[in-house]
Amino acid sequence: MEVYGYAGKVLRLDLTSGSIRTEDLDMDMAKKYLGGQGTNTKLAYDMIKPGIDPLGPENVVLLGAGPLCGTPAASATKVMMTTKSAINGSIGTGGGCGFAPMLKWAGYDGIVITGSSPKPVYLLISDSDVQLCDASDIWGRDIFESTDTLREKHGKEANVICIGQASENLCRISLAFIDKIAHLGRGFGAVLGSKKLKAIVVRGTKGIKIANVDMFYKMFDSLMSHAREDRGRPRWIKYGLQAVIEPWFDNGLILVNNRREVPDEKEMKAKFGVKAWDEVLELHPWAGPSCMTCDKLVAKIKKGEFEGLETTASFTPALGAAFGPGFNMSLNRAVKCHDMFQRYGLDEIDGAYLMDLVVDLYNNGLISKEDLGMEPKYNFETVVEATEKIVKREGFWGIVADGIPAVLEKVPGADEYAISQKGLIEYFDGRMVFGVETFTDAMLNPRGGQTQALVRTPSTAMPGIARATVEGTIASSYYIPAAARRRIFPAEEKETWNVPRLARYVQDINTGYNCLGVCYRFMIGRLWNPVIAGAVYSAVTGMAMSAEEFMRISERVFNLQKAANIREGFDRKDDGFPKRWLTEPVKWGEKEIHLQDYTKTRYIDEKGAEAMLDDYYDERGWDIKRGIPTKGKLVQLGLPDVAADLEKRGVLEVQ
């Protein structure tokens, strides 16, 4: 049977035995879960046994490329990686730009990786020629060096997923990188390190067939025209996702002193804003195949300290704001610290916060200079020394390398100082802005504090968007049913709206985009909606899919991921607000900023926080008391086998 959109094959790699085999893609599974995160999550549920050690050989790594990847569809470049997290033991999916189109062109929709290798290896895929290769010559080398070496050996056009020394040394806050620039999976790098899988290299020449070429290119032209109409596009191309850092400073979204204070916004923009970049940095835009708006950068320091250093950047605070404001350093030094994290493969979001936390714990007497082997301060020297110690797992820093949960377990009283959700820190703080992104990512992502719910522009990660705009522009883009819109935007309220109820639909649709392989960063997400997603999928695959079916599949996949985590013991007790959000204000000049709703019309206390969770679970049709899907919901979504499994395990109430 002719297959369109899908490559039609899956690779299975057993690292313990070294065996590699190719099998046909289960098209019934593909139709039910689309691909990417969807098929990954189905396989994870079936293959990852509850309670296993994330760093043991029993853990499974799944890589999936959605059905739109490999076509020119707008920004359909994301490869999805699913596994059991080394940080908190959750079953989750991370995505990164690139690799997926080349994997599809090589002839594969996904890779299933089991077991552990007795020695360092990398997987080489060149169309039908697939082999495990010795990686001893690059083991112990950083991500940039290793990727360059592999491309010199196998071709500059190859795409490379690679880990650095942090993952090799099983630092749980490590991650993998795609082509030295795109992050792949906070907490996942150590899983690859435990398997001694240094890299995956892919080159493909086969291409992907599109079922209805004329229909596809009509939609492609429309999306391209819409992308070009974005007045901010020249700025995105010049500065990437970093282009929004100045509004972040203006609105107090960058916090210092363990998230207690907002630094002076004028000073921050002068030191780490676009004028400073133009003066100090040489910037080059970077985009994956079919990306219509660049969101990443290659940056080179052109003057001052570390002149000539070249690095990459793919998230907003990367070029200065991750380390500069909190550790009192120059732009040049902040970029140097960022580059160290990139090359070693450390998660900059958790890593920068952990260093901040350690200094705070030291200043308050919970840990000593002897514990740390150094005197930590908010300065450049501390970041450099601590980074080296984390990667080498020296003394107490080896605990820091395993993330916030490890620090809280080791240091009595540290939980009064730390801010995290399921062991991860999310860089949006709800006290400054409580939009959909903050509520969803900081509280309700099954993986923990992790960006999953970026809303299309205008984004509620920024304060001050009027209800009329949220209702008229954002909500309409997420194909929300009329009854749900009335719950989200009640007629009796003129300014406020229900963030938790809207969050459900944003989560679902973004999950669906992950299944297709589509990037939804806000400058791209504005191009897509469920109607367009269904129509493009139909044109590419030749299999009709309505907006309603896309929404149903998206909801199915999200609920399946939740079910996988229910088996790991996660439920309502693990959702919720970080304690300090509820008990401690942020100081902004002379003002004290307390936790409020998005419109800043109501303060949120513990009772209000619980009510918000109730609204979210109710909107999902879940068991409100436990915060998990009901049997009826799972059956409704076509997951009766999952409901039966959870009932058998005693984690789902028999109805």
XYZ file of C-alpha atoms in Angstrom:
655
model
C 0.000 0.000 0.000
C 1.275 3.451 -0.928
C 2.033 5.539 2.165
C 1.907 9.335 2.119
C 3.269 11.664 4.792
C 4.602 8.782 6.825
C 7.877 7.059 5.958
C 6.295 3.745 6.906
C 9.184 2.246 8.875
C 10.451 2.244 12.477
C 13.964 1.392 13.686
C 14.414 -0.764 16.770
C 17.797 -0.689 18.493
C 18.751 -2.977 21.378
C 21.924 -1.492 22.840
C 22.555 -4.475 25.118
C 22.902 -6.922 22.241
C 23.769 -4.362 19.562
C 20.974 -5.654 17.331
C 19.163 -3.364 14.889
C 16.014 -4.197 13.010
C 13.508 -2.369 10.850
C 9.785 -2.955 11.074
C 6.702 -1.541 9.395
C 4.970 1.367 11.077
C 1.684 0.243 12.618
C -0.648 2.417 10.548
C -3.636 1.758 12.813
C -1.590 3.156 15.710
C -0.439 6.069 13.543
C -4.019 6.990 12.652
C -5.117 6.801 16.283
C -2.176 8.787 17.709
C -0.932 10.665 14.580
C 2.828 10.279 15.215
C 5.560 12.156 17.079
C 4.503 12.561 20.697
C 1.366 10.502 20.059
C 2.930 7.260 18.901
C 5.823 7.798 21.318
C 3.393 8.028 24.239
C 1.510 4.904 23.178
C 4.767 2.927 22.924
C 5.995 4.376 26.232
C 2.821 3.269 27.979
C 3.237 -0.229 26.573
C 7.007 -0.557 27.037
C 8.101 1.409 30.127
C 7.248 -0.616 33.198
C 6.125 1.428 36.217
C 8.747 1.892 38.906
C 11.847 1.213 36.833
C 15.073 3.162 37.356
C 15.253 5.937 34.726
C 19.001 5.323 34.458
C 18.682 1.555 34.273
C 18.735 -0.571 31.108
C 14.973 -1.162 31.443
C 14.200 2.430 30.499
C 13.189 3.008 26.887
C 13.981 6.012 24.684
C 11.580 6.790 21.861
C 12.243 9.250 19.058
C 9.340 10.206 16.815
C 8.929 12.375 13.717
C 5.384 13.489 12.963
C 3.627 12.977 9.628
C 4.209 16.581 8.503
C 7.965 16.401 9.130
C 9.977 16.111 5.959
C 7.412 18.109 3.982
C 7.577 21.894 3.478
C 4.691 22.333 5.977
C 5.255 25.447 8.084
C 7.851 24.736 10.776
C 7.213 20.988 10.807
C 10.725 20.267 12.036
C 10.323 18.923 15.578
C 11.618 15.554 16.659
C 9.956 14.305 19.837
C 11.820 12.313 22.493
C 9.892 10.338 25.108
C 11.334 8.496 28.092
C 11.243 8.300 31.879
C 12.831 11.439 33.301
C 16.019 11.103 35.309
C 14.999 14.072 37.482
C 11.563 13.153 38.780
C 10.643 9.774 37.315
C 7.797 11.127 35.183
C 6.999 9.816 31.721
C 7.285 12.770 29.408
C 8.106 14.109 25.980
C 10.518 16.826 24.920
C 10.888 18.275 21.473
C 13.619 19.984 19.516
C 13.907 21.647 16.127
C 15.624 19.650 13.401
C 16.580 15.998 12.925
C 12.980 14.901 12.243
C 12.902 15.837 8.519
C 16.215 14.066 7.888
C 15.011 10.989 9.797
C 11.931 10.900 7.592
C 14.016 11.363 4.450
C 16.116 8.394 5.563
C 12.918 6.342 5.636
C 11.888 6.210 9.298
C 9.058 7.628 11.398
C 10.716 6.752 14.671
C 13.424 4.987 16.642
C 12.853 2.693 19.624
C 15.944 2.345 21.841
C 16.179 -0.303 24.574
C 18.918 -1.738 26.787
C 22.344 -0.289 27.572
C 25.615 -0.589 25.693
C 28.689 -1.945 27.496
C 30.819 0.708 25.763
C 30.310 4.170 24.232
C 28.598 4.013 20.834
C 26.728 6.189 18.378
C 23.979 5.239 15.947
C 24.645 6.016 12.283
C 21.671 6.110 9.899
C 22.260 6.631 6.191
C 19.025 5.686 4.478
C 18.798 1.882 4.719
C 22.360 1.527 5.986
C 22.109 1.578 9.797
C 24.925 0.649 12.143
C 26.280 1.085 15.650
C 29.700 2.687 15.690
C 32.396 2.980 18.327
C 32.269 6.352 20.103
C 35.358 6.026 22.289
C 37.145 8.817 20.383
C 34.399 11.365 21.182
C 33.353 10.120 24.623
C 34.535 12.720 27.117
C 34.362 15.531 24.542
C 31.793 18.316 24.556
C 28.732 18.555 22.339
C 30.196 21.085 19.915
C 33.447 19.152 19.380
C 31.669 15.817 19.085
C 29.069 17.080 16.626
C 31.736 18.704 14.447
C 33.784 15.487 14.466
C 30.781 13.388 13.443
C 29.878 15.772 10.633
C 33.429 15.789 9.344
C 33.285 12.008 9.251
C 29.777 11.512 7.871
C 28.954 14.691 5.963
C 28.173 18.277 6.882
C 24.547 17.821 5.835
C 24.009 15.165 8.525
C 21.807 15.969 11.532
C 23.216 14.988 14.919
C 21.643 14.429 18.318
C 24.503 14.488 20.818
C 25.173 14.529 24.549
C 28.058 16.139 26.434
C 30.112 15.310 29.485
C 27.251 16.205 31.845
C 25.105 13.409 30.429
C 28.045 11.003 30.286
C 28.574 11.582 34.017
C 24.854 11.019 34.636
C 24.086 14.553 35.777
C 20.321 14.413 35.897
C 19.960 18.094 34.915
C 21.585 17.375 31.567
C 19.985 17.295 28.147
C 20.771 16.342 24.572
C 21.299 18.804 21.729
C 20.356 18.718 18.071
C 23.041 20.134 15.774
C 24.639 22.025 18.685
C 21.686 24.410 19.046
C 18.269 22.882 19.796
C 17.626 21.449 23.265
C 16.058 18.017 23.548
C 14.548 16.928 26.823
C 15.329 18.422 30.242
C 16.271 15.430 32.393
C 16.656 13.185 29.347
C 20.365 13.583 28.557
C 21.420 11.430 31.485
C 19.174 8.646 30.183
C 21.192 8.550 26.951
C 24.377 8.751 29.016
C 23.316 5.750 31.086
C 22.905 3.825 27.848
C 26.338 5.015 26.668
C 24.703 6.329 23.515
C 26.796 9.388 22.674
C 25.012 10.436 19.516
C 22.605 9.631 16.715
C 23.675 10.702 13.229
C 21.228 10.676 10.322
C 21.475 11.357 6.595
C 18.477 10.806 4.336
C 17.870 11.102 0.616
C 14.543 9.338 0.048
C 12.130 12.201 0.607
C 8.458 12.033 1.603
C 5.462 11.651 -0.696
C 2.525 14.057 -0.430
C -0.912 12.690 -1.356
C -2.549 15.864 -2.685
C 0.212 18.172 -3.876
C -2.053 20.884 -5.273
C -4.098 21.190 -2.094
C -0.962 21.123 0.031
C 0.716 23.976 -1.840
C -2.398 26.121 -1.753
C -2.284 25.881 2.020
C 1.480 26.312 2.049
C 1.205 29.558 0.068
C -1.476 30.831 2.435
C 0.653 30.076 5.506
C 3.693 31.719 3.928
C 1.691 34.830 3.108
C 0.390 34.968 6.682
C 3.928 34.565 8.047
C 5.234 37.430 5.919
C 2.464 39.690 7.258
C 3.914 39.440 10.786
C 5.279 42.918 11.466
C 7.679 41.429 13.992
C 9.194 38.955 11.539
C 12.311 41.039 10.690
C 13.022 41.348 14.416
C 12.523 37.592 14.947
C 14.933 36.849 12.122
C 17.552 39.248 13.501
C 17.329 38.374 17.191
C 15.531 35.027 17.335
C 13.463 34.215 20.405
C 15.757 36.562 22.340
C 13.836 39.445 20.717
C 11.319 39.406 23.589
C 13.888 39.820 26.374
C 13.357 43.592 26.701
C 9.583 43.243 27.275
C 10.470 40.552 29.825
C 12.635 43.069 31.682
C 9.949 45.761 31.408
C 7.341 43.469 32.945
C 9.501 42.031 35.709
C 9.692 38.511 34.301
C 13.402 38.122 35.089
C 13.904 37.711 38.841
C 17.040 37.631 41.017
C 18.048 36.664 44.572
C 16.275 33.300 44.433
C 13.261 34.893 42.784
C 12.666 37.487 45.475
C 13.383 40.680 43.533
C 12.992 42.328 40.147
C 16.254 43.966 39.003
C 16.195 47.503 37.650
C 14.694 47.120 34.192
C 16.515 50.066 32.622
C 19.882 48.797 33.817
C 19.079 45.286 32.615
C 18.085 46.438 29.126
C 21.230 48.533 28.885
C 23.414 45.557 29.829
C 21.536 42.665 28.194
C 19.174 44.187 25.644
C 19.341 44.455 21.876
C 21.589 47.531 21.813
C 24.137 45.696 23.934
C 23.912 42.675 21.623
C 24.435 44.858 18.560
C 27.512 46.394 20.160
C 29.108 43.241 21.566
C 27.766 40.324 19.525
C 27.785 39.262 15.910
C 24.464 37.487 15.377
C 23.443 35.053 12.651
C 19.895 33.628 12.414
C 19.417 29.857 12.449
C 16.320 27.958 11.418
C 15.435 24.360 10.733
C 13.965 23.081 7.461
C 10.609 24.734 6.639
C 10.877 27.165 9.581
C 9.257 30.397 8.428
C 10.537 32.593 11.254
C 13.978 32.051 12.751
C 13.914 31.587 16.508
C 17.543 30.593 17.113
C 20.896 32.309 16.771
C 24.558 31.655 16.286
C 26.314 34.354 18.305
C 29.961 35.441 18.313
C 31.551 37.871 20.766
C 33.134 40.519 18.534
C 34.705 42.770 21.169
C 35.814 42.708 24.780
C 36.422 39.742 27.077
C 36.249 36.319 25.355
C 36.429 37.973 21.929
C 36.001 35.362 19.207
C 33.914 32.958 21.302
C 31.114 31.527 19.172
C 28.058 29.853 20.653
C 24.415 29.076 19.927
C 21.172 30.277 21.514
C 17.646 28.918 21.334
C 15.682 30.260 24.302
C 14.859 33.775 25.454
C 17.268 34.372 28.385
C 20.191 32.613 26.686
C 22.305 35.599 25.630
C 22.882 37.255 28.964
C 19.698 37.098 31.002
C 20.095 33.562 32.338
C 23.215 34.444 34.357
C 23.918 38.161 33.976
C 21.265 39.814 36.178
C 21.396 37.308 39.028
C 25.159 36.867 39.179
C 26.149 40.490 38.583
C 28.207 39.976 35.460
C 28.758 41.615 32.093
C 27.140 40.485 28.857
C 30.427 38.950 27.712
C 30.770 36.896 30.872
C 27.102 35.853 30.835
C 27.500 34.599 27.254
C 30.602 32.682 28.320
C 28.636 30.955 31.104
C 25.842 30.169 28.677
C 28.371 28.662 26.281
C 29.767 26.398 28.999
C 26.289 25.009 29.618
C 25.719 24.511 25.883
C 28.946 22.608 25.382
C 28.663 20.432 28.495
C 24.961 19.763 27.830
C 23.587 21.185 31.081
C 20.050 22.465 31.410
C 20.474 26.215 31.749
C 17.023 26.802 33.262
C 17.495 24.387 36.162
C 21.258 24.879 36.384
C 21.168 28.665 36.760
C 18.379 28.420 39.312
C 20.176 25.714 41.303
C 23.277 27.899 41.579
C 21.066 30.755 42.746
C 19.460 28.434 45.306
C 22.820 27.159 46.557
C 24.090 30.701 47.170
C 20.873 31.471 49.039
C 21.142 28.304 51.160
C 24.763 29.179 51.941
C 23.912 32.758 52.890
C 21.236 31.461 55.253
C 23.504 28.908 56.895
C 21.938 25.705 55.572
C 25.131 24.601 53.808
C 28.754 25.484 54.513
C 31.876 26.452 52.632
C 33.295 23.053 53.592
C 30.265 21.312 52.084
C 30.739 23.145 48.805
C 34.515 23.243 48.591
C 34.215 26.948 47.775
C 32.569 30.127 48.977
C 29.634 30.739 46.624
C 28.730 34.290 45.685
C 26.560 35.984 43.111
C 29.417 36.431 40.643
C 31.016 35.090 37.486
C 33.708 33.097 39.302
C 31.097 31.132 41.234
C 29.215 30.138 38.076
C 32.379 28.992 36.286
C 33.705 26.996 39.243
C 30.306 25.520 40.100
C 29.707 24.482 36.482
C 32.944 22.500 36.405
C 32.157 20.881 39.750
C 28.632 19.938 38.679
C 29.819 18.287 35.474
C 32.542 16.393 37.357
C 30.109 15.619 40.206
C 32.534 16.877 42.848
C 31.316 16.666 46.438
C 28.045 18.436 47.176
C 27.918 19.642 43.580
C 27.293 16.042 42.552
C 24.004 16.363 44.436
C 23.262 19.638 42.664
C 23.906 17.770 39.395
C 20.887 15.605 40.172
C 18.509 18.536 40.415
C 16.233 20.242 42.896
C 14.756 17.002 44.356
C 18.238 15.762 45.291
C 19.122 19.066 46.994
C 15.864 19.094 48.946
C 16.468 15.539 50.113
C 20.033 16.303 51.209
C 19.572 19.705 52.880
C 17.041 19.895 55.745
C 14.917 23.015 55.454
C 15.816 23.698 51.822
C 12.193 23.225 50.785
C 11.411 26.579 52.443
C 13.736 28.283 49.959
C 13.275 26.339 46.721
C 10.693 27.008 44.021
C 9.890 24.040 41.804
C 7.117 21.892 40.418
C 7.656 18.146 40.211
C 11.351 18.878 40.704
C 11.790 21.327 37.824
C 11.902 25.120 37.786
C 9.762 26.977 35.245
C 11.082 30.374 34.204
C 7.684 32.074 34.299
C 6.876 33.073 37.896
C 3.163 33.269 38.665
C 3.547 36.232 40.986
C 4.597 38.401 38.048
C 2.162 37.113 35.444
C -0.410 34.364 35.847
C -1.374 33.501 32.293
C -2.046 30.172 30.643
C 1.668 29.480 30.192
C 2.430 29.952 33.878
C -0.549 27.999 35.176
C -0.051 25.109 32.780
C 3.717 24.845 32.693
C 4.515 25.571 36.317
C 1.759 23.407 37.736
C 0.096 20.958 35.392
C 2.590 19.651 32.859
C 2.932 15.919 33.625
C 6.728 16.373 33.276
C 6.860 19.174 35.834
C 7.833 22.833 35.394
C 8.362 22.661 31.661
C 7.156 24.831 28.792
C 4.356 23.081 26.950
C 1.630 25.694 26.685
C 3.103 28.624 24.792
C 0.112 30.516 23.493
C 0.143 32.045 20.023
C 0.687 35.795 19.826
C -0.449 37.734 21.702
C 0.861 35.501 24.465
C -0.459 35.515 28.028
C 3.116 34.993 29.192
C 3.035 38.792 28.994
C 0.699 40.771 31.264
C -1.929 43.273 30.247
C -3.719 41.570 27.337
C -7.369 42.627 27.416
C -10.075 40.019 27.867
C -11.561 40.952 24.493
C -8.267 40.072 22.810
C -7.929 36.804 24.685
C -11.500 35.875 23.801
C -11.509 37.141 20.243
C -8.025 36.175 19.080
C -6.531 33.519 21.316
C -9.585 31.447 22.200
C -10.815 31.367 18.605
C -7.457 29.975 17.494
C -7.883 26.994 19.808
C -11.258 25.895 18.419
C -12.936 25.977 21.822
C -16.568 24.780 21.903
C -19.239 27.398 22.582
C -20.229 25.917 25.961
C -16.611 25.934 27.116
C -16.158 29.535 25.942
C -19.050 30.543 28.190
C -17.293 28.898 31.133
C -13.972 30.534 30.281
C -15.479 33.965 29.570
C -18.580 34.196 31.809
C -20.985 36.943 30.796
C -21.208 38.291 34.341
C -17.468 39.053 34.318
C -16.329 42.030 32.285
C -12.542 41.923 32.753
C -11.563 38.555 34.159
C -11.531 35.157 32.507
C -10.842 31.600 33.623
C -7.194 30.703 33.024
C -7.458 27.051 34.202
C -10.338 26.246 31.875
C -8.610 27.788 28.859
C -5.401 25.941 29.784
C -6.966 22.576 29.015
C -7.495 23.462 25.339
C -4.065 25.033 24.913
C -2.460 21.892 26.366
C -4.441 19.606 24.099
C -3.799 21.486 20.877
C -0.096 21.922 21.547
C 0.059 18.186 22.234
C -1.533 17.687 18.818
C 1.083 19.908 17.192
C 3.762 17.759 18.864
C 2.128 14.730 17.261
C 2.321 16.350 13.819
C 5.870 17.606 14.431
C 4.939 21.304 14.240
C 6.719 23.998 16.250
C 4.305 26.199 18.199
C 6.568 28.916 19.560
C 4.361 31.962 19.547
C 5.633 33.532 16.329
C 4.813 30.219 14.580
C 1.765 29.129 16.572
C -0.158 32.116 15.248
C -0.135 30.462 11.806
C -1.860 27.273 12.928
C -5.230 26.227 14.304
C -7.065 22.871 14.381
C -8.824 23.545 11.073
C -5.521 24.204 9.303
C -3.811 21.301 11.073
C -6.523 18.877 9.959
C -6.527 20.182 6.399
C -2.724 20.028 6.012
C -2.631 16.509 7.488
C -5.379 15.466 5.056
C -3.502 16.904 2.079
C -0.199 15.309 3.107
C -1.456 11.823 4.047
C -4.575 11.466 1.916
C -6.478 10.496 5.072
C -9.246 12.952 5.942
C -9.038 14.572 9.359
C -11.405 17.256 10.609
C -10.619 19.870 13.215
C -12.816 17.938 15.643
C -10.867 14.721 15.083
C -7.568 16.553 15.523
C -8.825 17.875 18.853
C -10.020 14.444 19.911
C -6.677 12.806 19.098
C -4.815 15.595 20.873
C -6.909 15.109 23.999
C -6.436 11.334 23.761
C -2.654 11.646 23.709
C -2.570 14.091 26.619
C -4.760 11.809 28.720
C -2.612 8.814 27.816
C 0.498 10.651 29.010
C -1.324 11.489 32.229
C -2.303 7.826 32.622
C 1.331 6.748 32.247
C 2.218 9.082 35.105
C -0.663 7.901 37.271
C 1.030 4.484 37.186
C 4.181 6.197 38.496
C 2.234 7.600 41.456
C 1.516 11.146 40.221
C -1.899 12.671 40.966
C -3.433 15.851 42.396
C -0.938 16.001 45.264
C 1.805 16.635 42.698
C -0.019 19.441 40.895
C -0.269 22.836 42.467
C 1.450 26.086 43.247
C 4.993 26.400 44.615
C 4.635 27.290 48.301
C 6.554 30.564 48.063
C 4.171 31.867 45.410
C 1.400 31.757 47.996
C 3.350 32.990 51.007
C 5.971 35.445 49.768
C 5.721 38.527 47.535
C 8.284 39.630 44.972
C 9.896 42.989 45.653
C 9.831 45.368 42.672
C 11.345 48.656 43.712
C 9.086 49.963 46.486
C 6.253 47.622 45.531
C 5.474 44.127 46.780
C 3.941 41.869 44.145
C 1.656 39.121 45.483
C 0.153 36.232 43.548
C -2.888 37.449 41.618
C -4.975 36.279 38.689
C -3.982 37.310 35.177
C -6.044 40.504 35.195
C -4.603 41.565 38.592
C -8.126 41.915 40.023
C -8.021 39.061 42.559
C -5.396 37.795 44.956
C -4.834 34.043 45.032
C -4.516 32.276 48.376
C -4.325 28.556 49.105
C -8.097 28.177 48.895
C -8.190 30.043 45.605
C -5.361 27.909 44.244
C -7.291 24.732 45.026
C -10.378 26.173 43.365
C -8.359 26.820 40.211
C -7.245 23.198 40.157
C -10.885 22.169 40.569
C -11.823 24.238 37.508
C -9.050 22.691 35.442
C -9.934 19.101 36.366
C -13.622 19.819 35.835
C -12.957 21.235 32.360
C -11.089 18.047 31.522
C -13.883 15.831 32.813
C -11.513 14.245 35.340
C -11.917 13.068 38.909
C -11.659 16.443 40.685
C -10.732 14.962 44.055
C -7.763 12.998 42.699
C -6.877 15.087 39.654
C -6.802 12.139 37.258
C -8.904 10.954 34.292
C -11.985 8.915 35.108
C -12.698 5.544 33.560
C -15.502 7.134 31.575
C -13.181 9.789 30.140
C -10.576 7.229 29.080
C -13.222 5.027 27.425
C -14.733 8.063 25.711
C -11.309 8.865 24.249
C -10.846 5.357 22.877
C -8.566 4.143 25.669
C -10.572 1.293 27.297
C -7.451 -0.863 27.560
C -5.721 1.885 29.543
C -8.732 2.212 31.847
C -8.708 -1.542 32.408
C -4.967 -1.515 33.142
C -5.313 1.279 35.699
C -8.260 -0.472 37.322
C -6.272 -3.690 37.554
C -3.418 -1.823 39.233
C -5.815 -0.271 41.724
C -5.012 3.307 40.743
C -8.367 3.994 39.077
C -11.581 3.647 41.005
C -13.833 0.909 39.664
C -17.055 2.456 38.373
